[in-house]
Coordinates of C-alpha atoms and ligand atoms in Angstrom, one line a residue:
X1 CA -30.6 -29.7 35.7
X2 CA -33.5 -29.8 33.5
X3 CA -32.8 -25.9 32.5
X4 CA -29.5 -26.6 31.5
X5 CA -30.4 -29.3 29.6
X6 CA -32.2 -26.8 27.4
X7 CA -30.2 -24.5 27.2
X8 CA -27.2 -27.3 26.0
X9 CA -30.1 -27.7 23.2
X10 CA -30.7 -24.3 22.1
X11 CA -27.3 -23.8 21.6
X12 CA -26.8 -27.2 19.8
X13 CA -29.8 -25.7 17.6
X14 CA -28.3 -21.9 17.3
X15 CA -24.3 -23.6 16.6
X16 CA -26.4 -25.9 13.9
X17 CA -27.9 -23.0 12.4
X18 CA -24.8 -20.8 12.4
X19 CA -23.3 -23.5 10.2
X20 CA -26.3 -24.0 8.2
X21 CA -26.5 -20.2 7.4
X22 CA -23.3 -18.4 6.9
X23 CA -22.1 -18.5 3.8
X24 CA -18.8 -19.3 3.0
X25 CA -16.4 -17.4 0.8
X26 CA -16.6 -19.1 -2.6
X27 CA -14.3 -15.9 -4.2
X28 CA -11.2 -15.2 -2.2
X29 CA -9.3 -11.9 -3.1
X30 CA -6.1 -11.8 -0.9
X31 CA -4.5 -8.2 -1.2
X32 CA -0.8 -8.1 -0.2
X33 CA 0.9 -4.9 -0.3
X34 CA 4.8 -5.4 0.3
X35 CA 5.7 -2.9 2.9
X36 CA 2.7 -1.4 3.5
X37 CA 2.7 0.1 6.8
X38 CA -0.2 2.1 8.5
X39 CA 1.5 5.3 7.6
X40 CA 2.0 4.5 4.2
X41 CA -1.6 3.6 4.0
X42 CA -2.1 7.3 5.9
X43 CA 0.1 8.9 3.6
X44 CA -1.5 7.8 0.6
X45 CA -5.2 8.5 2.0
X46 CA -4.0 12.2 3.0
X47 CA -2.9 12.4 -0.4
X48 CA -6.2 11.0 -1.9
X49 CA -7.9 13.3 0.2
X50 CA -6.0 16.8 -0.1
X51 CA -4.4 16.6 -2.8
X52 CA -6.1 14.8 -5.7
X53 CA -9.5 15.7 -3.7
X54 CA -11.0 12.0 -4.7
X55 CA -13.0 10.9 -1.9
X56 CA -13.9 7.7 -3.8
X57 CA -9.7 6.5 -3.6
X58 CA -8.4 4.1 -1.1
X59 CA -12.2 2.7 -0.5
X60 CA -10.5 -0.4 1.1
X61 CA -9.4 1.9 4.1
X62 CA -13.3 1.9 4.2
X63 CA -14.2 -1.6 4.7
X64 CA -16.5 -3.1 7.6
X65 CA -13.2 -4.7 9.6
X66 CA -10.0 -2.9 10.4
X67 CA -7.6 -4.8 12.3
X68 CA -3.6 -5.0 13.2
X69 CA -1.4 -8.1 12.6
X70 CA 1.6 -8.8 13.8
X71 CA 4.8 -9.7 11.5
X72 CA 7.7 -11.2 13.2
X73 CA 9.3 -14.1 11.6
X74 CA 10.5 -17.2 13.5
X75 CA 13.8 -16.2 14.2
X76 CA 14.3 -12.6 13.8
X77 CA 11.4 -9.8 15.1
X78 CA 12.0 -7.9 12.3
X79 CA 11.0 -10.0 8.7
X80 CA 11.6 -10.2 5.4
X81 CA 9.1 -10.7 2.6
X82 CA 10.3 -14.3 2.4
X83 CA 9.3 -15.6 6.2
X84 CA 6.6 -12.8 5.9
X85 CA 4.9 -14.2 2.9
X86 CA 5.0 -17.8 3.7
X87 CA 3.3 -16.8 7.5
X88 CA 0.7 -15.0 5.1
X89 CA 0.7 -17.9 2.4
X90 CA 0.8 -21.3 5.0
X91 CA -0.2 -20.2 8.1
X92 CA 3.5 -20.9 10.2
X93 CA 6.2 -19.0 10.7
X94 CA 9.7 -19.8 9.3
X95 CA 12.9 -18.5 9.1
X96 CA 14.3 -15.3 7.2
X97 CA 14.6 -16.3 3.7
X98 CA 13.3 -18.9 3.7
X99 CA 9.8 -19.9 1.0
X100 CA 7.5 -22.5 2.0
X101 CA 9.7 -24.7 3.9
X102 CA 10.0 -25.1 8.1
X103 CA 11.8 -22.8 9.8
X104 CA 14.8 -25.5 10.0
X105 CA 13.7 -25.8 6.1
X106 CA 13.8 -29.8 6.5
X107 CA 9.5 -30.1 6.1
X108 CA 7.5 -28.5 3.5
X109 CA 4.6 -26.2 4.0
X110 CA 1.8 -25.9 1.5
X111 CA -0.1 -22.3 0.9
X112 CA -3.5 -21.7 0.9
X113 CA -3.7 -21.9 -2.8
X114 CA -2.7 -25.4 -3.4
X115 CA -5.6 -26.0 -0.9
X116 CA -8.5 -23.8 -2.9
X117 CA -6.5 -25.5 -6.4
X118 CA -7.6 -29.2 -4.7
X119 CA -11.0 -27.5 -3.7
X120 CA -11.7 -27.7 -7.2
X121 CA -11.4 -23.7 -7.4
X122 CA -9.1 -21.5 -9.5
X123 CA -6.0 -19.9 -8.5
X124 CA -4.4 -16.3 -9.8
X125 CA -0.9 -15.1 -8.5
X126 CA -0.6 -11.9 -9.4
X127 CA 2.3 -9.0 -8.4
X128 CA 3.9 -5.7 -9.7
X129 CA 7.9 -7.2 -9.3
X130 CA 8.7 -10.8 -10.7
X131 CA 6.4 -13.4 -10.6
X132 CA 9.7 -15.6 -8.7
X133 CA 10.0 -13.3 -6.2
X134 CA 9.7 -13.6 -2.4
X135 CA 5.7 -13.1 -1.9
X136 CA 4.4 -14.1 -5.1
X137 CA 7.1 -17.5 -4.6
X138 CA 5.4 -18.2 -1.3
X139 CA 2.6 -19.2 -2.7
X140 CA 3.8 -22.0 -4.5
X141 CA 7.4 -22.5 -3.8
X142 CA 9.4 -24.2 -1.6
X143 CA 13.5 -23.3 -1.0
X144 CA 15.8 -22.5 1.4
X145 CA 17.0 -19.5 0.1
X146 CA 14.4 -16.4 -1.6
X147 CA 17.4 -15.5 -4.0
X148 CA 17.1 -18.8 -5.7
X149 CA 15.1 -17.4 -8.6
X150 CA 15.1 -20.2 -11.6
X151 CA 14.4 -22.9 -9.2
X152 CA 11.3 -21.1 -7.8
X153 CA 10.2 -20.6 -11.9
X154 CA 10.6 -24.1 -12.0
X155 CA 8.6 -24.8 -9.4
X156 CA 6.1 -22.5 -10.5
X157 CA 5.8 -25.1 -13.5
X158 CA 4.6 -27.3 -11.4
X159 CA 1.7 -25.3 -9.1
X160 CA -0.8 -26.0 -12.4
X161 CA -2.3 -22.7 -11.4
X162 CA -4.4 -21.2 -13.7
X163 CA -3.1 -17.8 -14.2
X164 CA -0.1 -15.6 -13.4
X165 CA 1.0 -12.2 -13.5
X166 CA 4.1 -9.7 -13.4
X167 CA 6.7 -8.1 -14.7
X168 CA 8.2 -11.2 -15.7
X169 CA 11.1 -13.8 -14.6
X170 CA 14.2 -13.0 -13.1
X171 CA 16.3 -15.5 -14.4
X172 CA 14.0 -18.0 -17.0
X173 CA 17.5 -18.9 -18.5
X174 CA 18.6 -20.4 -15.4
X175 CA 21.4 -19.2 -12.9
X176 CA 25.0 -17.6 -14.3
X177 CA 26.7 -20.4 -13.6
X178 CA 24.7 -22.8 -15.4
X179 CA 25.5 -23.1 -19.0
X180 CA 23.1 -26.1 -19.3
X181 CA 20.1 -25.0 -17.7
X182 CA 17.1 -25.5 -19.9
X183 CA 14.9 -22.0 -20.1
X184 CA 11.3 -22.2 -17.8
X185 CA 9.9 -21.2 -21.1
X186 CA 10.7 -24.9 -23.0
X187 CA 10.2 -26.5 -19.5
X188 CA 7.0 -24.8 -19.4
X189 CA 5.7 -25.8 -23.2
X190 CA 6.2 -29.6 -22.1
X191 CA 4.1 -28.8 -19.5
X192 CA 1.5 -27.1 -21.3
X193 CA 2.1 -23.8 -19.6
X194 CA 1.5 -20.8 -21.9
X195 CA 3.0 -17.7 -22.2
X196 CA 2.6 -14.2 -23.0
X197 CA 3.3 -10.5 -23.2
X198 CA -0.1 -9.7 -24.2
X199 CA -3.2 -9.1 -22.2
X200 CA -5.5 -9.6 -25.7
X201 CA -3.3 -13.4 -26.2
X202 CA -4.9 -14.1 -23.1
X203 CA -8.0 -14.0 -24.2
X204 CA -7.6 -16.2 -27.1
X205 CA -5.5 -18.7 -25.1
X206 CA -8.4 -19.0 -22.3
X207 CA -11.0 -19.4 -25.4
X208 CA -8.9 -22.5 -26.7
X209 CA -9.0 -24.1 -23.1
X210 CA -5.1 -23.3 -21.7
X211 CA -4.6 -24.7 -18.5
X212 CA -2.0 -22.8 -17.2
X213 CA -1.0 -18.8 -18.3
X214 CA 1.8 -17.1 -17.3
X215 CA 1.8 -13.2 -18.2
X216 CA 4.7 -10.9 -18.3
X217 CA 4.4 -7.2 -18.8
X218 CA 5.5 -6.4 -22.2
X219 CA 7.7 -3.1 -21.1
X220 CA 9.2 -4.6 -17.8
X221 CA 11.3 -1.7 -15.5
X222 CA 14.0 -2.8 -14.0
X223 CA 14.6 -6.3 -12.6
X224 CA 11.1 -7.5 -14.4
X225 CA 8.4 -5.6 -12.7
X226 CA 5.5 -3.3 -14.0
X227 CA 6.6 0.2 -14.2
X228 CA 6.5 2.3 -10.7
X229 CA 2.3 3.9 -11.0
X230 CA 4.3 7.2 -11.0
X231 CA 6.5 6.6 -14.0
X232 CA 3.9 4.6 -15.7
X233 CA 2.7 6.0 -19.5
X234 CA -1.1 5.2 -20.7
X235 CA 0.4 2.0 -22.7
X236 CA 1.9 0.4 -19.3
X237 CA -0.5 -2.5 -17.3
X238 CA -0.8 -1.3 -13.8
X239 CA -2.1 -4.2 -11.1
X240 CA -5.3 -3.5 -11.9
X241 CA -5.2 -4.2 -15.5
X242 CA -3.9 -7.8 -14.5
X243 CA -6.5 -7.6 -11.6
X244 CA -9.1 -7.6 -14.0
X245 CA -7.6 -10.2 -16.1
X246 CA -7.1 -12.5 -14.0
X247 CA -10.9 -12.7 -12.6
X248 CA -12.2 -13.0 -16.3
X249 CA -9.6 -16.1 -16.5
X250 CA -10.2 -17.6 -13.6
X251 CA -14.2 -16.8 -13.1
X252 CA -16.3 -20.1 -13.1
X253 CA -18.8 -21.6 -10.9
X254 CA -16.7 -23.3 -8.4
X255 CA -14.8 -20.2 -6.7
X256 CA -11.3 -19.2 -7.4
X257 CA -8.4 -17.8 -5.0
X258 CA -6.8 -14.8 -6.0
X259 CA -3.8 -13.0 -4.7
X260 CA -2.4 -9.6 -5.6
X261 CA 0.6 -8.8 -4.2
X262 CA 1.7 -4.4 -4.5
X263 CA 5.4 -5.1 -5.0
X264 CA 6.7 -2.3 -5.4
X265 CA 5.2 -0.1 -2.3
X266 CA 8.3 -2.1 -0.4
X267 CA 11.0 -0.5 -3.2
X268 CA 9.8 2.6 -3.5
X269 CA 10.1 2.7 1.0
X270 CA 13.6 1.3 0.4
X271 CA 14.3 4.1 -1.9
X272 CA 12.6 6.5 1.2
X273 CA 10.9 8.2 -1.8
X274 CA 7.7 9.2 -0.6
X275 CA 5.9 10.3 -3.6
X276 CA 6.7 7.0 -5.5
X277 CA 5.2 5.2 -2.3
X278 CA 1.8 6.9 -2.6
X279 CA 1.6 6.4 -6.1
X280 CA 2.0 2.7 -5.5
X281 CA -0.7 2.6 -3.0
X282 CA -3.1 4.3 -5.0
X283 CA -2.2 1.9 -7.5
X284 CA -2.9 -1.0 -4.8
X285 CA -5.9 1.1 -4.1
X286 CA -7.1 0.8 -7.5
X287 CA -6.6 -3.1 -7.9
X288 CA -8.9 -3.8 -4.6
X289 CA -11.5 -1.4 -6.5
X290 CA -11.4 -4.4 -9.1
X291 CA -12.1 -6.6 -6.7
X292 CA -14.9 -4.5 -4.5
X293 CA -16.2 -4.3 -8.6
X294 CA -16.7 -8.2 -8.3
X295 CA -17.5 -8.0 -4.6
X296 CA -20.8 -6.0 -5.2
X297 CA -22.2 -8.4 -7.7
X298 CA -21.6 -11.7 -5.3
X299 CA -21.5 -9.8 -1.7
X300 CA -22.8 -12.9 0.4
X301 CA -20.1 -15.0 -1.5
X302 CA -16.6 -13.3 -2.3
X303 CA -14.1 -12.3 0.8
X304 CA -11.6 -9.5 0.3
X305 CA -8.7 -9.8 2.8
X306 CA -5.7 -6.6 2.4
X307 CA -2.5 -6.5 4.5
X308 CA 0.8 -6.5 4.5
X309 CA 3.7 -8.9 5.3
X310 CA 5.7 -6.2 6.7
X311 CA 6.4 -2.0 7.7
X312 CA 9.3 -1.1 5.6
X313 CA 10.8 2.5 5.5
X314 CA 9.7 3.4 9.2
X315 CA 7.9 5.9 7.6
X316 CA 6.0 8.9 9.6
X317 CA 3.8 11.4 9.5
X318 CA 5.7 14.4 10.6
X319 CA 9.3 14.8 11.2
X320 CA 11.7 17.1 13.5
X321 CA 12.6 19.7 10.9
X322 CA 8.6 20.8 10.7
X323 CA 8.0 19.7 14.3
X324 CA 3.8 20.3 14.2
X325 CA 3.2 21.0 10.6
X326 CA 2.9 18.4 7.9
X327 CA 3.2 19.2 4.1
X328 CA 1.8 16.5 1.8
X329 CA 0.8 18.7 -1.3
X330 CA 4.7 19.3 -1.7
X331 CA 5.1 15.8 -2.7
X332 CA 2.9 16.5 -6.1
X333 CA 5.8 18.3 -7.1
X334 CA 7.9 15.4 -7.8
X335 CA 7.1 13.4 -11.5
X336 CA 9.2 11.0 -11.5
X337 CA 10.4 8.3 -9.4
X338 CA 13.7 8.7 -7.8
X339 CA 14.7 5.3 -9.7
X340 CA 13.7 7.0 -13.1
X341 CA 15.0 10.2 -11.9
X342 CA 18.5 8.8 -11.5
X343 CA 18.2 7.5 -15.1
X344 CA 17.4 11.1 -16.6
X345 CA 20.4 12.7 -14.9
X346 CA 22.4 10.2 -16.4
X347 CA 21.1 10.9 -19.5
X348 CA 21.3 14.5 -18.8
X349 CA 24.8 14.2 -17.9
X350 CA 25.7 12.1 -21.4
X351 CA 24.7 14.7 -23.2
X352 CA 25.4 17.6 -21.2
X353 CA 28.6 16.9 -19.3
X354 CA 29.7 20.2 -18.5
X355 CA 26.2 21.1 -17.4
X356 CA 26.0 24.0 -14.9
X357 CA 24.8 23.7 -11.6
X358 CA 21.9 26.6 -12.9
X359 CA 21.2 23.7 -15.8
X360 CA 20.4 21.3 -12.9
X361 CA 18.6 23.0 -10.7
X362 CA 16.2 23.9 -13.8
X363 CA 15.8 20.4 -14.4
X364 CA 15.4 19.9 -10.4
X365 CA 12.7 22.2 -10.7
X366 CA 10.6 20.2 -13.3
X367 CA 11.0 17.2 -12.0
X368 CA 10.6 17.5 -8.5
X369 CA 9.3 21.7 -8.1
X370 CA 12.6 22.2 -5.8
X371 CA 14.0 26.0 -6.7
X372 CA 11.1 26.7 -8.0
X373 CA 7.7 26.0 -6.0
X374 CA 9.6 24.7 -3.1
X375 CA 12.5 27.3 -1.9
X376 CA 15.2 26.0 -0.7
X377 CA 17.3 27.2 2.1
X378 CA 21.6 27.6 1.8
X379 CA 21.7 24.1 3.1
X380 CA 19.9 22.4 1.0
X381 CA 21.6 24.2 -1.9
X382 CA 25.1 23.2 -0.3
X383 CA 23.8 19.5 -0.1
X384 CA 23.1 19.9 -3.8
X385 CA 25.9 21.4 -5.4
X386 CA 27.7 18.4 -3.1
X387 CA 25.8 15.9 -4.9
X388 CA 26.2 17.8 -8.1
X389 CA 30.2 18.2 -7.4
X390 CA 30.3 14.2 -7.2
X391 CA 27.6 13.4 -10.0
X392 CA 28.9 15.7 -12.4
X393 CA 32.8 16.0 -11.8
X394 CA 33.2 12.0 -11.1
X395 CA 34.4 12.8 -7.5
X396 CA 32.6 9.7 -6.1
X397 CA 30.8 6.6 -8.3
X398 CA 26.9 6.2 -7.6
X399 CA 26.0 3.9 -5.0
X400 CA 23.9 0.9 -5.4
X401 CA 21.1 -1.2 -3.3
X402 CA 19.3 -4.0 -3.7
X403 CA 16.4 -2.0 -4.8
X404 CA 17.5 0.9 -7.3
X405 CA 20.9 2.4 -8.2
X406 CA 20.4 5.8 -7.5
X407 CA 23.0 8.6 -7.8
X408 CA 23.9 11.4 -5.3
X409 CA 21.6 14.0 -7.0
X410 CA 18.2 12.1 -7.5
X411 CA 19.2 11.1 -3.6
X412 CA 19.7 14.4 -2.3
X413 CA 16.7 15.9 -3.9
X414 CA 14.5 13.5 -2.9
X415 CA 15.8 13.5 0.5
X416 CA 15.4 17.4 0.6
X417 CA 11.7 17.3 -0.6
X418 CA 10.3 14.6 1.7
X419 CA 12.0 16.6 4.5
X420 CA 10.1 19.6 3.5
X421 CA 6.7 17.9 3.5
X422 CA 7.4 16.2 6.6
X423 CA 7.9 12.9 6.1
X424 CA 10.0 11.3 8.2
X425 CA 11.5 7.5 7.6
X426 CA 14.1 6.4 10.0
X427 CA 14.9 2.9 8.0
X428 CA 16.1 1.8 4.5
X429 CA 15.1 -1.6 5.7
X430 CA 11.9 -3.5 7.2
X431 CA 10.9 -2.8 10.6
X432 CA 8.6 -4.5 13.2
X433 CA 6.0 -2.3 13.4
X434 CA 2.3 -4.1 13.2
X435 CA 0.6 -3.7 9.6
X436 CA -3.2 -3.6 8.7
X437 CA -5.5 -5.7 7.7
X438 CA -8.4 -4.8 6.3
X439 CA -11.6 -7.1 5.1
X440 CA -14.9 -7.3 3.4
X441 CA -17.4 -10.1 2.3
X442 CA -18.0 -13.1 3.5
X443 CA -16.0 -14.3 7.2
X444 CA -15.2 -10.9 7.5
X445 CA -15.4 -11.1 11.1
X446 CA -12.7 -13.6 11.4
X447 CA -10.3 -10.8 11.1
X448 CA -10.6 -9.0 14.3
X449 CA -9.3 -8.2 17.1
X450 CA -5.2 -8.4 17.0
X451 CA -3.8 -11.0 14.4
X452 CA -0.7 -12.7 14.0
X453 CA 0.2 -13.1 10.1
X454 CA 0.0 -16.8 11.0
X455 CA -3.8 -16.3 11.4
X456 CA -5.0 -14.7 8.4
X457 CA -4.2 -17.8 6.1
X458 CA -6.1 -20.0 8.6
X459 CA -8.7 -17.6 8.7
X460 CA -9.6 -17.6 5.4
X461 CA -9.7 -21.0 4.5
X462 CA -12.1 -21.0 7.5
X463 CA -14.5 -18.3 5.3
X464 CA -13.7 -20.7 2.5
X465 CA -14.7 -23.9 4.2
X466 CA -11.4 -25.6 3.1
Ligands
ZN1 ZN1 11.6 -5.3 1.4

């Protein structure tokens, strides 16, 4: 009796203690990449590795805790970013499409950054496609339907976060078929939301004491997102531009919460483009080393948490043409992505329309090294003069996804090349494969063993003490 007594006190005194003593996680970096599967992350490391022979990239696949976490959404085992990112932003599962509402959307949830905003702290939303899309949204929006793209701006309006990032608004004049919508840029300016296209306006608007900034990219690509890392010229921001910003806004004694979400790693797996994939995780790669930047000068107070909400692509390492062998140096061939890539060849085709099949392969072979350092075998040259037949003799108009419009020859060769380094995909869609998760700082040990997306939310306003 008497022995247990004691021992109900010493573990009174050690749980005291533990309390006492660990400190909590006063800087939160959350790291979404969109798509980001284990093999993308593999992909990109291989690439890192043999290829560009830096051993200092992808340092977050380096961190203390590695883990798995599953995705599923409430009603549907495979996800979407929607469901996905509101399990990663609240903490509950929900329905496909649905942002920061129940899964029957008739209750609201609220994300972990309204909690660190009430804290006191600072909060940065940060992505590489629009700032009203899916994962960025679920952070401070609530609708029953992802696509509804000026009401989630307007809500935005209304988080009184302190800074925001992206490629910009999808529709800030409000939906087609309302003539009378007033634009989130006037709603804003009531507000006293400021924006700009300018890293430097930043700055001065932080020095004259702006609440709340909202930064678009000044040369959006397509559908208002930063330009694909592979197509990106020295003037474009990449994520870790606006990484960087954002902690010099949102710095200050009392913490901040900061999320980072890699877009476009999810389009370019869409697209099955392979190249543009790794690009875009090195990209990711080189935000987090922003963050790990910070981490080193406040290690016993910052947390850096990176996952996924979601595998899309079902990509792999190795495929049935090239059974055993694998062939990731191939993919520095290509220059382009195949979105851009499409966009040449139509330029190409403008003002060259009786090009030659010769004339394309030479342009094949700059852009993407096929006919040239890659050989290609009669099949692959039937599959292009196919694509060509179509692209340049109008047999067949270009098709068009969600993601990219792409035409039959930037398809085809991008098709052919992956093949021929051995990357496989078997989707052009999400799947339900588990992603990582990947953590460093302070609570790091919250994030092991097997997680469900539902956790890491909880978990880290646990670090946080919220
Ligand atoms: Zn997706």
């Amino acid at each position: 009796m008497r022995s247990r007594t004691l021992l109900t006190i010493l573990l009174a005194i050690a749980m005291a203690s533990c309390g006492k003593h660990e400190p909590k996680a006063k800087y939160v970096f959350y790291f979404i990449g969109d798509g980001m599967g284990v093999s993308h992350v593999t992909l990109a490391k291989l690439y890192a590795d043999s290829v560009l022979h830096d051993s200092t990239a992808m340092s977050f696949t380096r961190f203390p805790v590695t883990s798995l976490s599953t995705t599923y959404a409430h009603n549907r085992y495979v996800t979407c970013s929607a469901a996905a990112g509101t399990a990663l932003s609240t903490g509950t599962k929900t329905s496909i499409n649905t942002i920061g509402l129940t899964y029957d959307r008739t209750d609201t949830l609220y994300s972990i950054a309204k909690k660190f905003k009430e804290a006191g702290k600072k909060v940065a939303i940060l992505t590489s496609v629009s700032i009203d899309h899916a994962t960025p949204a679920a952070f401070y929006a609530h609708v029953g339907s992802r696509g509804s793209y000026y009401d989630i701006a307007k809500q935005l309006l209304k988080s009184n976060y302190d800074f925001f990032a992206s490629g910009g608004f999808l529709e800030p004049y409000g939906t087609k078929t309302d003539s009378n919508a007033v634009s989130v840029y006037e709603l804003g300016k009531v507000r006293g939301y400021q924006f700009t296209s300018s890293l430097t306006e930043v700055d001065s608007l932080v020095a004259a004491g702006a609440k709340s900034i909202v930064y678009s990219a000044p040369n959006p690509a397509p559908s208002s997102t930063l330009q694909y890392e592979i197509d990106r010229s020295e003037s474009d921001v990449s994520l870790a531009d606006i990484t960087r910003k954002a902690i010099e806004v949102v710095d200050n004694p009392n913490g901040f919460f900061i999320m980072v979400e890699g877009g476009k790693i999810d389009w370019a797996a869409h697209d099955n483009d392979a190249a543009t994939v790794i690009h875009e995780v090195l990209a990711f790669a080189r935000a987090i080393d922003v963050a790990l930047e910070f981490y080193r000068k406040h290690p016993h107070e910052t947390l850096i948490v990176v996952t996924a909400d979601h595998e899309t692509g079902g990509l792999s390492i190795g495929n049935r043409e090239n059974k055993y062998d694998f062939h990731v140096k191939l993919l520095h061939y290509q220059t382009a992505s195949k979105e851009r890539l499409h966009k040449v060849i139509a330029e190409l085709r403008e003002q060259n329309p009786k090009a030659k099949f010769d004339d394309l392969l030479k342009f094949l072979a700059d852009k993407t090294g096929l006919s040239k350092d890659i050989e290609l075998n009669e099949n692959n040259i039937k599959m292009l003069k196919d694509a060509y037949n179509v692209a340049f003799k109008g047999l067949k108009s270009n098709e068009k996804t969600t993601y990219s419009e792409t035409d039959p020859i930037s398809k085809v060769s991008i098709q052919i090349l992956n093949s021929k380094a051995a990357v496989g995909w078997t989707s052009g869609s999400h799947t339900g494969q588990p992603v990582p998760v990947f953590a460093i700082g302070s609570g790091q040990q919250l994030f092991v063993p097997l997680l469900d997306n539902t956790d890491i939310p909880k978990n880290i306003a646990r670090a946080a003490g919220l």
